[in-house]
PDB file of C-alpha atoms in Angstrom:
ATOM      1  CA  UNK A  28     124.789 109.651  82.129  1.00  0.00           C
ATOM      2  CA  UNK A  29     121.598 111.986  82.388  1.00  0.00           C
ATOM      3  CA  UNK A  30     122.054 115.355  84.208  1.00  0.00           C
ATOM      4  CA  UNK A  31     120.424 118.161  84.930  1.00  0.00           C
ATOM      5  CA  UNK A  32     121.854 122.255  85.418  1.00  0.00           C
ATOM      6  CA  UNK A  33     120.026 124.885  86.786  1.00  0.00           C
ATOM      7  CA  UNK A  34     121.124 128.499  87.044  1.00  0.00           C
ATOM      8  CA  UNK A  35     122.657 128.965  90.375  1.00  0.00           C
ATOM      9  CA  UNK A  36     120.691 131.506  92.748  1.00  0.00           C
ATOM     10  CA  UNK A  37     119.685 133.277  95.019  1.00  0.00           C
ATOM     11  CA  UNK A  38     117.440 134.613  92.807  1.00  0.00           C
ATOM     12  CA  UNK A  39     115.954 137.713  94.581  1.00  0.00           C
ATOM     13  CA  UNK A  40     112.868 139.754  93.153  1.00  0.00           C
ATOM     14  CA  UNK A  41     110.266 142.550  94.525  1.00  0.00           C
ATOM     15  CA  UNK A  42     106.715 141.526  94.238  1.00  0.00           C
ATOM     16  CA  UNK A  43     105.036 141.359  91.011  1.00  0.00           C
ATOM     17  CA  UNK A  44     107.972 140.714  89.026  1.00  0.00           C
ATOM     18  CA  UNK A  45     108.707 138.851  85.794  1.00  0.00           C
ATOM     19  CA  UNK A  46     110.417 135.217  87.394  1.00  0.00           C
ATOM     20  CA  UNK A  47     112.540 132.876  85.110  1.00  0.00           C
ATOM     21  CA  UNK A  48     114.236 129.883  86.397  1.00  0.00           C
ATOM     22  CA  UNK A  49     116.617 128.468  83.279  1.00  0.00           C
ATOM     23  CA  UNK A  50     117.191 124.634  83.538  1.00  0.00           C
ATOM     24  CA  UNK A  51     118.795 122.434  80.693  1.00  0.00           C
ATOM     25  CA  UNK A  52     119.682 119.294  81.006  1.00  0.00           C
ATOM     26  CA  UNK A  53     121.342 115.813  78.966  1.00  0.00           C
ATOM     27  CA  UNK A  54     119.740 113.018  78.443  1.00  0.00           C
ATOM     28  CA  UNK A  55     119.204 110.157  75.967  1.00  0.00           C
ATOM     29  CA  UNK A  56     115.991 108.902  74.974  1.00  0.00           C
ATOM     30  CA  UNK A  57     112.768 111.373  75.736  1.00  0.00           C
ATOM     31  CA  UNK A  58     112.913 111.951  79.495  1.00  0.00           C
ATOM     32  CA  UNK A  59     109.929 113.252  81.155  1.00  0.00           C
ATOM     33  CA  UNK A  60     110.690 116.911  82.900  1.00  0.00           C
ATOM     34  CA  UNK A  61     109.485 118.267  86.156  1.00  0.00           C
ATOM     35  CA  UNK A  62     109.862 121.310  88.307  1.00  0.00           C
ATOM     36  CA  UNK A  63     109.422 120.690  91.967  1.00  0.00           C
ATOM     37  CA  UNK A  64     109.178 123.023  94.848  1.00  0.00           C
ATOM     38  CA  UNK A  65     110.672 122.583  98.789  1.00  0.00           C
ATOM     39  CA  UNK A  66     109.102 125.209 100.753  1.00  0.00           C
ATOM     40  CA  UNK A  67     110.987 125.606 104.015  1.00  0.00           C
ATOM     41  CA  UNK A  68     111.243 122.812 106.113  1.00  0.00           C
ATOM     42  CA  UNK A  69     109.369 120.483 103.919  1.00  0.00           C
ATOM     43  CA  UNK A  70     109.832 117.909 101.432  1.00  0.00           C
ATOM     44  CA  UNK A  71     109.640 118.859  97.623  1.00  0.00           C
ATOM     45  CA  UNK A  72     106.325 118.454  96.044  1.00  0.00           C
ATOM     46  CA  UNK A  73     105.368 118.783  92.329  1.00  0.00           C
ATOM     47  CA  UNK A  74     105.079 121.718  91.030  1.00  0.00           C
ATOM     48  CA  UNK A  75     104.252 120.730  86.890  1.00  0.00           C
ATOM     49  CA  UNK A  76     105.648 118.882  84.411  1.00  0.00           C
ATOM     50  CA  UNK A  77     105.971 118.199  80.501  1.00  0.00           C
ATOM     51  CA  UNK A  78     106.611 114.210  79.243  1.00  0.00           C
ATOM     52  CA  UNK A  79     107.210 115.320  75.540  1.00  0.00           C
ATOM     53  CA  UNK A  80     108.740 117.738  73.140  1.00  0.00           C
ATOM     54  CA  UNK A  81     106.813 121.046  73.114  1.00  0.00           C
ATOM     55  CA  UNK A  82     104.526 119.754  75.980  1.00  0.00           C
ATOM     56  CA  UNK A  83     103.543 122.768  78.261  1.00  0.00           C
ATOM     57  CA  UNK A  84     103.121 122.419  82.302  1.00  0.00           C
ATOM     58  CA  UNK A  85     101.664 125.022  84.448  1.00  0.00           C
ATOM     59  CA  UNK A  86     100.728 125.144  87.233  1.00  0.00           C
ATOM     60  CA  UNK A  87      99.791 127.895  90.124  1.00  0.00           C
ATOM     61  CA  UNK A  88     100.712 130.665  87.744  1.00  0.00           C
ATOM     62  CA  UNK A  89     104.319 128.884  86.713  1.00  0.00           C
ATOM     63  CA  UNK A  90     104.803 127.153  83.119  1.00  0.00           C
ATOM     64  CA  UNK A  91     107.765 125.953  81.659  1.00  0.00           C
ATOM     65  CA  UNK A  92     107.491 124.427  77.864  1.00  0.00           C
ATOM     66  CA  UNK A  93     109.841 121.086  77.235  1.00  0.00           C
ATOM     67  CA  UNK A  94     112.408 122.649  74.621  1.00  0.00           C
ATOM     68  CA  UNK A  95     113.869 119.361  72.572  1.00  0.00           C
ATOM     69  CA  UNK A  96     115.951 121.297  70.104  1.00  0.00           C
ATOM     70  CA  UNK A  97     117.906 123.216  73.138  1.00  0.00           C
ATOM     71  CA  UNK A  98     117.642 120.494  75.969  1.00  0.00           C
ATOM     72  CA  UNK A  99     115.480 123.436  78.006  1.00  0.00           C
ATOM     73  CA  UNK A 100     112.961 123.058  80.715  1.00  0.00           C
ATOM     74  CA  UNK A 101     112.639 126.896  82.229  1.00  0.00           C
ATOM     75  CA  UNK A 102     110.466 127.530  84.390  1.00  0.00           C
ATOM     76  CA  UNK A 103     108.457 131.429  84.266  1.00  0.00           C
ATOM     77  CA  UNK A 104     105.999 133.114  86.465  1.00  0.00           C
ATOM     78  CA  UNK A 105     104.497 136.537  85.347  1.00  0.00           C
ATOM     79  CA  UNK A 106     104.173 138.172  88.514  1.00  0.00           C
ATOM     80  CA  UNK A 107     105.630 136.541  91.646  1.00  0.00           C
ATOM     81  CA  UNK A 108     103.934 136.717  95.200  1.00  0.00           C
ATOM     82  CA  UNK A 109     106.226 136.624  98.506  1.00  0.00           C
ATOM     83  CA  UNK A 110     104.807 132.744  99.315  1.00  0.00           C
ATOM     84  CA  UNK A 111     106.894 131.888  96.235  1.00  0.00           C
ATOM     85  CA  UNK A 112     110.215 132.207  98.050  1.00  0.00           C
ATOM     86  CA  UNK A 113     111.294 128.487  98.114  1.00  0.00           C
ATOM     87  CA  UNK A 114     113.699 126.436  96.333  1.00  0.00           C
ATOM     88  CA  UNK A 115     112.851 125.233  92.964  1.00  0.00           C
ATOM     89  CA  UNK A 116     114.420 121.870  91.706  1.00  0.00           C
ATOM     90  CA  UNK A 117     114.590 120.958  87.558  1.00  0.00           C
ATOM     91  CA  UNK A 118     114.456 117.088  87.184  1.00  0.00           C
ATOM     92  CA  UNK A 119     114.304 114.553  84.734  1.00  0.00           C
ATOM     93  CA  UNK A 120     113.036 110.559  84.568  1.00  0.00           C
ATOM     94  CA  UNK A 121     115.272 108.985  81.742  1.00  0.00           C
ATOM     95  CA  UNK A 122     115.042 105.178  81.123  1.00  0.00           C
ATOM     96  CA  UNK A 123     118.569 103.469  82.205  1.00  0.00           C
ATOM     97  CA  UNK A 124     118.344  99.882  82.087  1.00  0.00           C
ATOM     98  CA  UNK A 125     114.899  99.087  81.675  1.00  0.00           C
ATOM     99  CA  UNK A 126     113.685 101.512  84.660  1.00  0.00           C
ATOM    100  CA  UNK A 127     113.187 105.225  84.883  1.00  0.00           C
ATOM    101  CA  UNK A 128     115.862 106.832  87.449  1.00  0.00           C
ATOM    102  CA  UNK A 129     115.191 110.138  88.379  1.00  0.00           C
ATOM    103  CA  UNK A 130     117.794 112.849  88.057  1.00  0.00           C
ATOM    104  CA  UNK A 131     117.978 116.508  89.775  1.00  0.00           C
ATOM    105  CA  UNK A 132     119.810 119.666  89.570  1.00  0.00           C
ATOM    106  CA  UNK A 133     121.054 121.135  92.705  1.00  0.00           C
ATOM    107  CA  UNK A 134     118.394 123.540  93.768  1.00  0.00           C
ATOM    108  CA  UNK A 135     117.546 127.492  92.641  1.00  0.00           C
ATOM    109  CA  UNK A 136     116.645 129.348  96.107  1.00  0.00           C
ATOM    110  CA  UNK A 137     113.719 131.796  94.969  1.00  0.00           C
ATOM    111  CA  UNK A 138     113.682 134.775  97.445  1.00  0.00           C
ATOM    112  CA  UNK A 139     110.681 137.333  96.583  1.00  0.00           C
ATOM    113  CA  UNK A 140     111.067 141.099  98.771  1.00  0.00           C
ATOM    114  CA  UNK A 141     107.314 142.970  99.144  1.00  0.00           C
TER     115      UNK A 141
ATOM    116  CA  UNK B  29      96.660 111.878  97.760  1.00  0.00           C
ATOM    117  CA  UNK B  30      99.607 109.880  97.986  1.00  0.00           C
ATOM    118  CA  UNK B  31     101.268 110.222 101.943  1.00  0.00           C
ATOM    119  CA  UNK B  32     105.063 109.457 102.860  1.00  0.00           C
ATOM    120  CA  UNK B  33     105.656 109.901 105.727  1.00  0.00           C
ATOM    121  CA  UNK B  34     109.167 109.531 107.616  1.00  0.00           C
ATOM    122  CA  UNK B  35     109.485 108.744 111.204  1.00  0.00           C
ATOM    123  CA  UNK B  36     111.301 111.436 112.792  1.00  0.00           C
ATOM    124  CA  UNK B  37     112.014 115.251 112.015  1.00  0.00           C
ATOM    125  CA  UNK B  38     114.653 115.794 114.012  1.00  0.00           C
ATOM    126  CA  UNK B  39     117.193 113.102 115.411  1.00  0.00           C
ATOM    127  CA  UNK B  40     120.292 113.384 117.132  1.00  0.00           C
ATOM    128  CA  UNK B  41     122.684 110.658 117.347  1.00  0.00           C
ATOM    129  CA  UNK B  42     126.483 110.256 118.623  1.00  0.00           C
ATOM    130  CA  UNK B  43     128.876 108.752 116.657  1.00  0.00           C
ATOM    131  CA  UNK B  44     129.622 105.400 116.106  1.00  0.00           C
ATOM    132  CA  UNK B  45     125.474 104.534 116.811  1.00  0.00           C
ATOM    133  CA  UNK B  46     123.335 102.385 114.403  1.00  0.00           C
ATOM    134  CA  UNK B  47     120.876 104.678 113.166  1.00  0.00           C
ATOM    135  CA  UNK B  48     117.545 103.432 111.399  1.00  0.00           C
ATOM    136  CA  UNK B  49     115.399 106.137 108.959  1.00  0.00           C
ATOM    137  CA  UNK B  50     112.385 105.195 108.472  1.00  0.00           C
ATOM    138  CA  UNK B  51     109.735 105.928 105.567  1.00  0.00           C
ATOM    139  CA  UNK B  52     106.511 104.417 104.982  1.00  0.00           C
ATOM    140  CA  UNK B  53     104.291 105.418 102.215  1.00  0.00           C
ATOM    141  CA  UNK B  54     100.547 104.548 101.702  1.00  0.00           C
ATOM    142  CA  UNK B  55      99.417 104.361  97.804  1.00  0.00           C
ATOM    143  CA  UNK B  56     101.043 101.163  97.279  1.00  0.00           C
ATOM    144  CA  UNK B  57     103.850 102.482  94.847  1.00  0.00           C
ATOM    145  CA  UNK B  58     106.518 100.373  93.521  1.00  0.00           C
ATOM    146  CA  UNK B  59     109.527 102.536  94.078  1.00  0.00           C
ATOM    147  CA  UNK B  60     110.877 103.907  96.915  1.00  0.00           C
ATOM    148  CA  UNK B  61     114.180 105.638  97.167  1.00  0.00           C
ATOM    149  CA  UNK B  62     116.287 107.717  99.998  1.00  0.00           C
ATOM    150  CA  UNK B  63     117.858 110.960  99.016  1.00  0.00           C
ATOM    151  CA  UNK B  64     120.606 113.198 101.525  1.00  0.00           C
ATOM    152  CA  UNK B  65     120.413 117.324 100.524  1.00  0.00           C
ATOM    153  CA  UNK B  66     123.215 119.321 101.504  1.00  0.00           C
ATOM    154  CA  UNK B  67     123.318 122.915 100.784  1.00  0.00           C
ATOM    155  CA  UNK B  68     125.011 123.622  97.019  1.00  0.00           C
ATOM    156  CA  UNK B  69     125.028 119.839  96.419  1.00  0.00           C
ATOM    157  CA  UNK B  70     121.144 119.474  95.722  1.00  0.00           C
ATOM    158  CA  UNK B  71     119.382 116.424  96.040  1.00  0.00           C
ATOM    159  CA  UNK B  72     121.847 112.977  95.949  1.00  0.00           C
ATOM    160  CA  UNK B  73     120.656 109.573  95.377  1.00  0.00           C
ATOM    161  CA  UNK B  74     121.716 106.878  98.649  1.00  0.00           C
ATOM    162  CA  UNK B  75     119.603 103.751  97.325  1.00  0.00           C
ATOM    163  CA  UNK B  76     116.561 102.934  95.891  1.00  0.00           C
ATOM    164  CA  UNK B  77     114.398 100.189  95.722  1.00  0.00           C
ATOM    165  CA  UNK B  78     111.548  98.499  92.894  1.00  0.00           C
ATOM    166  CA  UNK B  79     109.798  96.179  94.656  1.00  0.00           C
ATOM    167  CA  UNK B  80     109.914  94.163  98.420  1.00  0.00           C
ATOM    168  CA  UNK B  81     113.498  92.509  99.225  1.00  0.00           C
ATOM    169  CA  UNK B  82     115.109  94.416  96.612  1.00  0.00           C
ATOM    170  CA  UNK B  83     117.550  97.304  96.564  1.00  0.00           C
ATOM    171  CA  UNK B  84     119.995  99.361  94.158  1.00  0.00           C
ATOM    172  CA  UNK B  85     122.979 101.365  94.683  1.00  0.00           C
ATOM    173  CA  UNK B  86     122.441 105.090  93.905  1.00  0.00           C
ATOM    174  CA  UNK B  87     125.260 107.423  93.569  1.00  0.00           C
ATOM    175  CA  UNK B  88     126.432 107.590  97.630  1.00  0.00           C
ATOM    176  CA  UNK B  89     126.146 104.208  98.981  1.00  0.00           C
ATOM    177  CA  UNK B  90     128.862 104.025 101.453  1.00  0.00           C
ATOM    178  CA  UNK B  91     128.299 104.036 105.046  1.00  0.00           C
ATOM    179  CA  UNK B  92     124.274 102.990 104.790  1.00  0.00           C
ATOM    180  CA  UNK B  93     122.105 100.423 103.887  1.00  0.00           C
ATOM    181  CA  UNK B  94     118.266  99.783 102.954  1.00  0.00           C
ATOM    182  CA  UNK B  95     115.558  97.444 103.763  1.00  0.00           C
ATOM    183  CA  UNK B  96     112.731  96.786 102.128  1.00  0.00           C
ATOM    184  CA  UNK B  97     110.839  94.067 104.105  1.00  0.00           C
ATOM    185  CA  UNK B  98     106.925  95.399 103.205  1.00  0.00           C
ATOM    186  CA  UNK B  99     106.036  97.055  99.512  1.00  0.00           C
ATOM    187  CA  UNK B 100     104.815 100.559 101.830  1.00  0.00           C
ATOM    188  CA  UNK B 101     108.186 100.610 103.938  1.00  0.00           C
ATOM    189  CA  UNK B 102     111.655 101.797 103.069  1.00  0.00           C
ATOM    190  CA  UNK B 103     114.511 102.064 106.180  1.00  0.00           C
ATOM    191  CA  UNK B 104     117.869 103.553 105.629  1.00  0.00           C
ATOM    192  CA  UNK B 105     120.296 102.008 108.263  1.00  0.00           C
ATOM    193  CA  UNK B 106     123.755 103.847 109.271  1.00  0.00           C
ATOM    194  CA  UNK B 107     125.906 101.061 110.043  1.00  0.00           C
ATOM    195  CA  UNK B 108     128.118 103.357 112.236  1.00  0.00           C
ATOM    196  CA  UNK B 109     127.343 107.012 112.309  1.00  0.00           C
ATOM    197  CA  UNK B 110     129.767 109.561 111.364  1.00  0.00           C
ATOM    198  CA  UNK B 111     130.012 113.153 111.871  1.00  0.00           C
ATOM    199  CA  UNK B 112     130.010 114.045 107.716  1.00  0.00           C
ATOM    200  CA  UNK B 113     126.507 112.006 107.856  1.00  0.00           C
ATOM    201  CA  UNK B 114     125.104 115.282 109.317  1.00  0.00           C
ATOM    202  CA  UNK B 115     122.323 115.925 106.749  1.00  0.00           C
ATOM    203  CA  UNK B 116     118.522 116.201 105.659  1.00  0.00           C
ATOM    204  CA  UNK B 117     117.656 112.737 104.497  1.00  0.00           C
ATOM    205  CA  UNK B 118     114.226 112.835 102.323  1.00  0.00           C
ATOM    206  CA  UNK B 119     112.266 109.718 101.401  1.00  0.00           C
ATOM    207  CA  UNK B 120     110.262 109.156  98.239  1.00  0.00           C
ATOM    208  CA  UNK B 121     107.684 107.202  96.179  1.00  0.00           C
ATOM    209  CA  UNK B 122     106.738 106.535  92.845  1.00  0.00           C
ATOM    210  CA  UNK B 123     104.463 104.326  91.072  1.00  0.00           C
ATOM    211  CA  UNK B 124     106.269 101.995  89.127  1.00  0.00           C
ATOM    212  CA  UNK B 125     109.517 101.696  87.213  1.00  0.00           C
ATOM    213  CA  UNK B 126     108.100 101.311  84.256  1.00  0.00           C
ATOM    214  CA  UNK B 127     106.860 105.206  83.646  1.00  0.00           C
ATOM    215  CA  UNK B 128     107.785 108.198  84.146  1.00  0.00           C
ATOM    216  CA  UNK B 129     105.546 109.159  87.097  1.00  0.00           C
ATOM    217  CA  UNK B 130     106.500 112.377  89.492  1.00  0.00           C
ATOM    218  CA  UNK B 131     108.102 111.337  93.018  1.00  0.00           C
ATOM    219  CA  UNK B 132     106.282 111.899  96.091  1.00  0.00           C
ATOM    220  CA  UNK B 133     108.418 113.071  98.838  1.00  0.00           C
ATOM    221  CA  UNK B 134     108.399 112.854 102.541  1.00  0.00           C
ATOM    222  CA  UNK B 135     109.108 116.276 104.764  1.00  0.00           C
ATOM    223  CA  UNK B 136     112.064 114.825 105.709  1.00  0.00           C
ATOM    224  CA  UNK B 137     114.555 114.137 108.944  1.00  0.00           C
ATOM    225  CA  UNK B 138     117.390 116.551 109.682  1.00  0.00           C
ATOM    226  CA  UNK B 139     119.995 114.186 111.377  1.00  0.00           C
ATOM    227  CA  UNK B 140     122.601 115.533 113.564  1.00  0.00           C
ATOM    228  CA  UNK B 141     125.538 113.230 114.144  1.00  0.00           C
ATOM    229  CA  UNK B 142     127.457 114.722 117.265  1.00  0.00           C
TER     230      UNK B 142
END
């Protein structure tokens, strides 16, 4: 079945760093990719996504460019701010049986220091 | 903008109780599904459901159920509450099954089973 892996975290970074999140994943068919955020103690919310090859979401300063030939979905940020510190989940929407079933990987915790 | 909303944020319950989750949702979306997150194990999939009176199996069924009575309300029922049922339980929406549309989440319910 589909599945998704994300680089296990924390990740932790000062300020104004360079941030990149890898996520690939395993699919058949052309899933749709997303990158969603969970702040703390809140339910995720979209953060941007891509529905074909080479496709480019952004988003709030993050982009992350749908990568058919290596399965890749990471996500980048040129210069992180301390409200980034959440947890960033990779997902995909592959069509199983006639209906598109989401699938995530397990969460990269995003800790930025001033 | 779409609004799920669940019921509770916190609940405490004692084993052995019936335990209803509840998750209503107000853009008139198709799907609705119930996820648990536990820390390292990302988001997993409990049930989900296309349309009124119907309901799948995600990947951990056992030991809860799902109604779906009205097309903006989703429940999770624990038959019989157990300890390892300690979790944060997230609702979500989508628009249809038929695309691959983001989810909209809810912020959530962090149930304690005692």
């Amino acid at each position: 079945g589909d599945s998704v892996t994300q680089m296990e975290g924390p990740v932790t970074l000062s300020e104004e760093a360079f941030l990149t999140i890898n996520c690939t994943y395993t699919a058949t068919g052309y899933p749709s990719l997303f990158w969603y955020v969970q702040y703390p103690g809140e339910g995720l919310q979209l953060l941007l996504k891509a529905t074909k090859a080479d496709d480019k979401g952004s988003n709030k300063g993050f982009e992350a460019t749908y990568r058919k030939e290596t399965t890749s979905f990471h996500l980048e940020k040129g210069s992180v701010q301390v409200s980034d510190s959440a947890v960033y989940f990779c997902a995909l929407s592959g069509l199983s049986g006639g209906s598109y079933i989401p699938t995530f990987g397990r969460g990269t915790s995003l800790i930025v220091h001033p | 903008d779409v609004k799920v909303t669940q019921s509770s944020r916190y609940l405490v319950k004692r084993t052995g109780e019936k335990v209803f989750l509840e998750c209503v949702q107000d853009m008139d979306h198709e799907n609705m599904f119930w996820y648990r997150q536990d820390p390292g194990l990302g988001l997993r999939l409990i049930y989900f459901s296309y349309d009124v009176k119907m309901k799948e199996k995600g990947d951990i069924p056992e030991g809860y159920s799902v109604s779906r009575e009205k097309k903006e309300r989703f429940s999770l029922i624990l038959e019989s509450a157990s300890t390892n049922q300690t979790s944060m339980y997230l609702c979500a929406s989508s628009l249809t099954a038929h695309s691959n549309q983001p989810q909209h989440f809810g912020d959530g319910t962090r149930l304690s089973i005692l």
